[in-house]
Amino acid sequence: MNQPDVHSDTGNNGRGKNNGKTKGKGKGKGPRKGRKKSALIWLFFVVLFGIVCAVVGYLLIILNGERILSANINKLNLNQASIVYDRNDKEIAKLVVAEGNRELVHFADIPKLMQDAFIATEDKRFYEHSGVDLLGIGRALVKDVIARSAVEGASTITQQLAKNLFLNADKTIFRKGTEASIALALEQQKSKQEILELYLNRIYFGKGQYGVKTAAKYYFGKSDLNELKIWQIATLAGIPKSPGAYNPVSNPERSMERRAVVLKLMFDQGLITEAEKEEAAKVVYKPIASSNKDTKYMTYIDYVIDEAVERTGKTEEELRSAGYKITTTINTKAQTVMEKEFANDARFEKSVDDRIVQGAMVIMDQHDGSLIAMVGGRNYEMSGTNRVVGKRQPGSSFKPIMDYGPAIETGDYFPWSTVQDVKKCYGDYCPSNSNGNYLGTIPMTQAVKESRNASAVWLLNEIGISNGLKFAENLGIKLEKEDRNLAVGLGGLTRGVTPVEMVRAYGAFANGGKLQDPHSILKIVDNKGKPVYEFDAPKGNQVMSEYTSYYVTELLKGVVQKGGTGVKASISGRTVAGKTGTTQAGIPGLKTSKNRDVWFVGYTPEWTAAVWFGYDKTDKEHLLSKTQSSGQAAALFSAVMSKGLEGVERKSFPKPSGLQVEQKLPGVAGFMAAYSPELVSVELTWGAVEGENVTYKVYRKEDGEAEFKLLAEIPDPAYDDFAILPDQTFTYYVTAYYGDKKQESEPSEKLSITITTGMEVTPTPGEEGDGDFPDDNENPGSSEPPIEIVVPGETPSPTPSEPPTSSESPSQPPLEGVPPVQVPNEEANTTP
């Protein structure tokens, strides 16, 4: 019998289940344990290797730092001064280096509050780390990764001190590694007090000043650091982060903002009270007299350094001390002339106290943008504030940029086009001519020459504010959102403009509409002759048509001619165009005719220049006289430019082909005026003018009025004036207005009628029209007396004499420098 193979089956089943588990367990456990052991062994050796590498790396870093430190601990690489040259490679200045402008101070003489202020600002964990702040480095790396560039320094005070041993301040990993190695070595050899003392004696504080003691003397006149007040300590502590931007001389406002940041850090760390913080934050810095006797070209050189920092990305300290050769665009003759004129007190108004009237001037070659000369203020060496880059309100000097240039650019206006000089409100804004006189319809040439405010605002309203803003932006002047209003047409800006911005914009008018980049540097090479930077001269950006630049120049030529507001800017033998500008006091509750800012911006075919006068801080005691300042700014322009241009080849303004010329439009003929007793009116009639879209403008002037006013604009050649009164004299003239061309004809002859009582006569012509708008001062006493119209039943009255019409500019002094018209003394001219 066949027996079931129980053993086999059972055993098989048993083995299949139990042995399977055993077998599976045995086969799986062995290899996994082996792999884990191997991984642990490898991990151990990797960690061990990492530790060894870290120790070796650390030792190498320490040894490298020790090696570098031993070679440089007593050496600061600031002994090779950079040199500035003019465009002809003639040396004009050697930049101040550390050896000549540093005084050492011992740690014991450094006030505790000053020590703590610098630590709070630059390295609050100074006493906790060993030269390198790993937490700070981690934070910096995160920011660098986010920005995809080296934007965060994370340098400790010790690292900053280490960096001062080297010229190369580029933010690279290798440079940072070397810096860290020296920092670690310094911490091994020096105490924290010694490191802090070295740091405060070596760091750069701007304006060529190295070390905290020298900086205290330069900025505050304090030789003893214990005499410094909290606000002064905070100001100094804020400078090292960016010496060019945060020193109180170059940038008082930014320095004050930075000081507030430092004060908050000091308060947060319990160094000062809140009351002390608030009091120190409010102090306004006042510069002291500088001990620097070499003031030649100071403004220009300071500007060059600032431009070099911007163009190269290097620090001011490095640019001053690394032996660079900086070739500039300066014209030393023009610069010397400008400095001499600014040193002449007679060129400026006398102040009521020791706060002098300030000024600034800059000259640019409009053909390539090279800056010829500049002065940032009177006694610049005392303050170092470069007003050439300071924003001020431009007043009427902004009209060519905002009003007349944009209008001509539209193609609808030309210098001979007419504008309205009328008293008019635009919503709540009611611009006015300061002399109270309004001439009605006048040529654009007259509006610009006499700087009439009402005409400028009317024109801006006609072309649209957006056109003006776009034109200004194309000239490099970007205005604020708040400037989108008609007041900007008179230079009423939110922030103002700088003389450099104005000279650049006007340079485009002088250069056929091409805008150039203002620059003072041609090239920079290092001490081995390797190029570091070179100005790439662009061809110029065409920001307006050649026609616009030509026509604006024609307009601005009239400003410096007889009767213009800038007549004192004229230069013998040179063609000059330009514009004056003044701004009102703007002090609440103060009514005065004095001004806050005064400008003259002008150009010849060779150079463009901007002049500004004013007080740094304006109040009711510190304003500019209306009768002198505009003329003084124009006169300074003439004095500097005329001498500076001596020997410079004469050029001509660009003149495009195909220019449109003024076409004399037919005027009104057969003008007649008669009194109608039936209608009790003055009937005016004249001959019709041929043409389409022609209307007639009737102007009238009555007793006591200085100027003619627009009475009516009508389509037919006749008009009845019912607004008359007895015992009044009325003078009339009529023009034809061509709507398609936006031009107005010459005035007709002027007829005067006096309405009196008792009799009636026919009028005869009064003043003869001379082709220009009337100026009653032009020929005093030459007008024929008007014929009286006498109303029956009343007694005739004598003909009233008309008051003289002022030729004073609405925004400038009368004819700025032109003597008033003198009426001949008949008795003196009588032959005995």
Short mmCIF file of N, CA, C and O in Angstrom, two decimals, residues 435-473:
data_model
loop_
_atom_site.label_atom_id
_atom_site.label_comp_id
_atom_site.label_asym_id
_atom_site.label_seq_id
_atom_site.Cartn_x
_atom_site.Cartn_y
_atom_site.Cartn_z
N ASN A 435 3.64 142.11 -11.66
CA ASN A 435 3.44 143.56 -11.79
C ASN A 435 1.98 143.91 -12.00
O ASN A 435 1.63 145.09 -12.11
N GLY A 436 1.12 142.90 -12.07
CA GLY A 436 -0.32 143.17 -12.21
C GLY A 436 -0.75 143.58 -13.59
O GLY A 436 -1.92 143.92 -13.80
N ASN A 437 0.16 143.57 -14.57
CA ASN A 437 -0.17 144.00 -15.92
C ASN A 437 -0.39 142.80 -16.82
O ASN A 437 0.36 141.82 -16.77
N TYR A 438 -1.40 142.90 -17.68
CA TYR A 438 -1.73 141.84 -18.61
C TYR A 438 -1.94 142.45 -19.99
O TYR A 438 -2.65 143.46 -20.13
N LEU A 439 -1.33 141.85 -21.00
CA LEU A 439 -1.29 142.47 -22.33
C LEU A 439 -2.23 141.84 -23.32
O LEU A 439 -2.23 142.22 -24.49
N GLY A 440 -3.00 140.84 -22.92
CA GLY A 440 -3.89 140.20 -23.86
C GLY A 440 -3.13 139.25 -24.77
O GLY A 440 -2.30 138.46 -24.33
N THR A 441 -3.40 139.35 -26.06
CA THR A 441 -2.73 138.49 -27.03
C THR A 441 -1.36 139.08 -27.38
O THR A 441 -1.26 140.23 -27.82
N ILE A 442 -0.32 138.29 -27.18
CA ILE A 442 1.05 138.76 -27.46
C ILE A 442 1.82 137.65 -28.16
O ILE A 442 1.48 136.48 -28.04
N PRO A 443 2.88 138.00 -28.88
CA PRO A 443 3.72 136.96 -29.49
C PRO A 443 4.45 136.16 -28.42
O PRO A 443 4.76 136.68 -27.34
N MET A 444 4.74 134.91 -28.70
CA MET A 444 5.48 134.07 -27.77
C MET A 444 6.83 134.69 -27.44
O MET A 444 7.32 134.58 -26.32
N THR A 445 7.45 135.34 -28.42
CA THR A 445 8.75 135.97 -28.19
C THR A 445 8.68 136.99 -27.05
O THR A 445 9.58 137.06 -26.21
N GLN A 446 7.62 137.76 -27.01
CA GLN A 446 7.47 138.75 -25.95
C GLN A 446 7.19 138.09 -24.61
O GLN A 446 7.72 138.52 -23.58
N ALA A 447 6.39 137.04 -24.63
CA ALA A 447 6.06 136.34 -23.38
C ALA A 447 7.32 135.78 -22.74
O ALA A 447 7.48 135.83 -21.52
N VAL A 448 8.23 135.23 -23.57
CA VAL A 448 9.46 134.66 -23.04
C VAL A 448 10.42 135.77 -22.62
O VAL A 448 11.03 135.71 -21.55
N LYS A 449 10.56 136.78 -23.46
CA LYS A 449 11.50 137.86 -23.20
C LYS A 449 11.20 138.56 -21.88
O LYS A 449 12.09 138.87 -21.10
N GLU A 450 9.91 138.78 -21.62
CA GLU A 450 9.50 139.48 -20.41
C GLU A 450 9.09 138.52 -19.30
O GLU A 450 8.64 138.96 -18.24
N SER A 451 9.21 137.23 -19.54
CA SER A 451 8.93 136.19 -18.56
C SER A 451 7.55 136.36 -17.94
O SER A 451 7.38 136.44 -16.73
N ARG A 452 6.52 136.35 -18.78
CA ARG A 452 5.15 136.57 -18.32
C ARG A 452 4.53 135.25 -17.86
O ARG A 452 4.41 134.30 -18.63
N ASN A 453 4.13 135.23 -16.61
CA ASN A 453 3.62 134.01 -16.00
C ASN A 453 2.30 133.55 -16.59
O ASN A 453 2.09 132.36 -16.84
N ALA A 454 1.38 134.51 -16.76
CA ALA A 454 0.04 134.15 -17.25
C ALA A 454 0.12 133.49 -18.62
O ALA A 454 -0.62 132.54 -18.91
N SER A 455 1.01 133.96 -19.46
CA SER A 455 1.16 133.39 -20.80
C SER A 455 1.69 131.96 -20.73
O SER A 455 1.24 131.08 -21.47
N ALA A 456 2.67 131.72 -19.85
CA ALA A 456 3.27 130.39 -19.74
C ALA A 456 2.25 129.36 -19.27
O ALA A 456 2.18 128.25 -19.81
N VAL A 457 1.44 129.72 -18.27
CA VAL A 457 0.45 128.78 -17.76
C VAL A 457 -0.65 128.55 -18.79
O VAL A 457 -1.12 127.41 -18.99
N TRP A 458 -1.07 129.62 -19.48
CA TRP A 458 -2.08 129.47 -20.54
C TRP A 458 -1.59 128.48 -21.60
O TRP A 458 -2.35 127.61 -22.04
N LEU A 459 -0.33 128.60 -21.98
CA LEU A 459 0.22 127.74 -23.02
C LEU A 459 0.29 126.28 -22.55
O LEU A 459 -0.05 125.36 -23.30
N LEU A 460 0.72 126.07 -21.31
CA LEU A 460 0.79 124.70 -20.79
C LEU A 460 -0.60 124.08 -20.74
O LEU A 460 -0.77 122.89 -21.05
N ASN A 461 -1.59 124.87 -20.38
CA ASN A 461 -2.96 124.36 -20.35
C ASN A 461 -3.43 123.99 -21.75
O ASN A 461 -4.17 123.02 -21.93
N GLU A 462 -2.99 124.75 -22.76
CA GLU A 462 -3.39 124.48 -24.14
C GLU A 462 -2.78 123.17 -24.65
O GLU A 462 -3.45 122.38 -25.31
N ILE A 463 -1.50 122.93 -24.36
CA ILE A 463 -0.84 121.73 -24.91
C ILE A 463 -1.06 120.50 -24.04
O ILE A 463 -0.87 119.37 -24.50
N GLY A 464 -1.42 120.72 -22.78
CA GLY A 464 -1.65 119.60 -21.87
C GLY A 464 -0.45 119.32 -20.99
O GLY A 464 0.69 119.31 -21.47
N ILE A 465 -0.69 119.10 -19.70
CA ILE A 465 0.39 118.88 -18.73
C ILE A 465 1.21 117.64 -19.10
O ILE A 465 2.43 117.61 -18.92
N SER A 466 0.55 116.62 -19.63
CA SER A 466 1.27 115.38 -19.94
C SER A 466 2.36 115.62 -20.98
O SER A 466 3.44 115.02 -20.90
N ASN A 467 2.11 116.49 -21.94
CA ASN A 467 3.14 116.81 -22.94
C ASN A 467 4.34 117.50 -22.30
O ASN A 467 5.49 117.23 -22.65
N GLY A 468 4.06 118.40 -21.35
CA GLY A 468 5.14 119.07 -20.65
C GLY A 468 5.96 118.13 -19.80
O GLY A 468 7.20 118.17 -19.81
N LEU A 469 5.29 117.24 -19.08
CA LEU A 469 5.99 116.28 -18.23
C LEU A 469 6.85 115.32 -19.05
O LEU A 469 7.98 114.99 -18.68
N LYS A 470 6.32 114.87 -20.18
CA LYS A 470 7.06 113.96 -21.04
C LYS A 470 8.30 114.66 -21.61
O LYS A 470 9.39 114.06 -21.66
N PHE A 471 8.15 115.90 -22.01
CA PHE A 471 9.28 116.65 -22.57
C PHE A 471 10.38 116.81 -21.52
O PHE A 471 11.57 116.63 -21.78
N ALA A 472 9.96 117.18 -20.29
CA ALA A 472 10.93 117.35 -19.21
C ALA A 472 11.65 116.04 -18.89
O ALA A 472 12.86 116.02 -18.67
N GLU A 473 10.90 114.94 -18.89
CA GLU A 473 11.52 113.64 -18.60
C GLU A 473 12.51 113.25 -19.69
O GLU A 473 13.56 112.67 -19.40
#
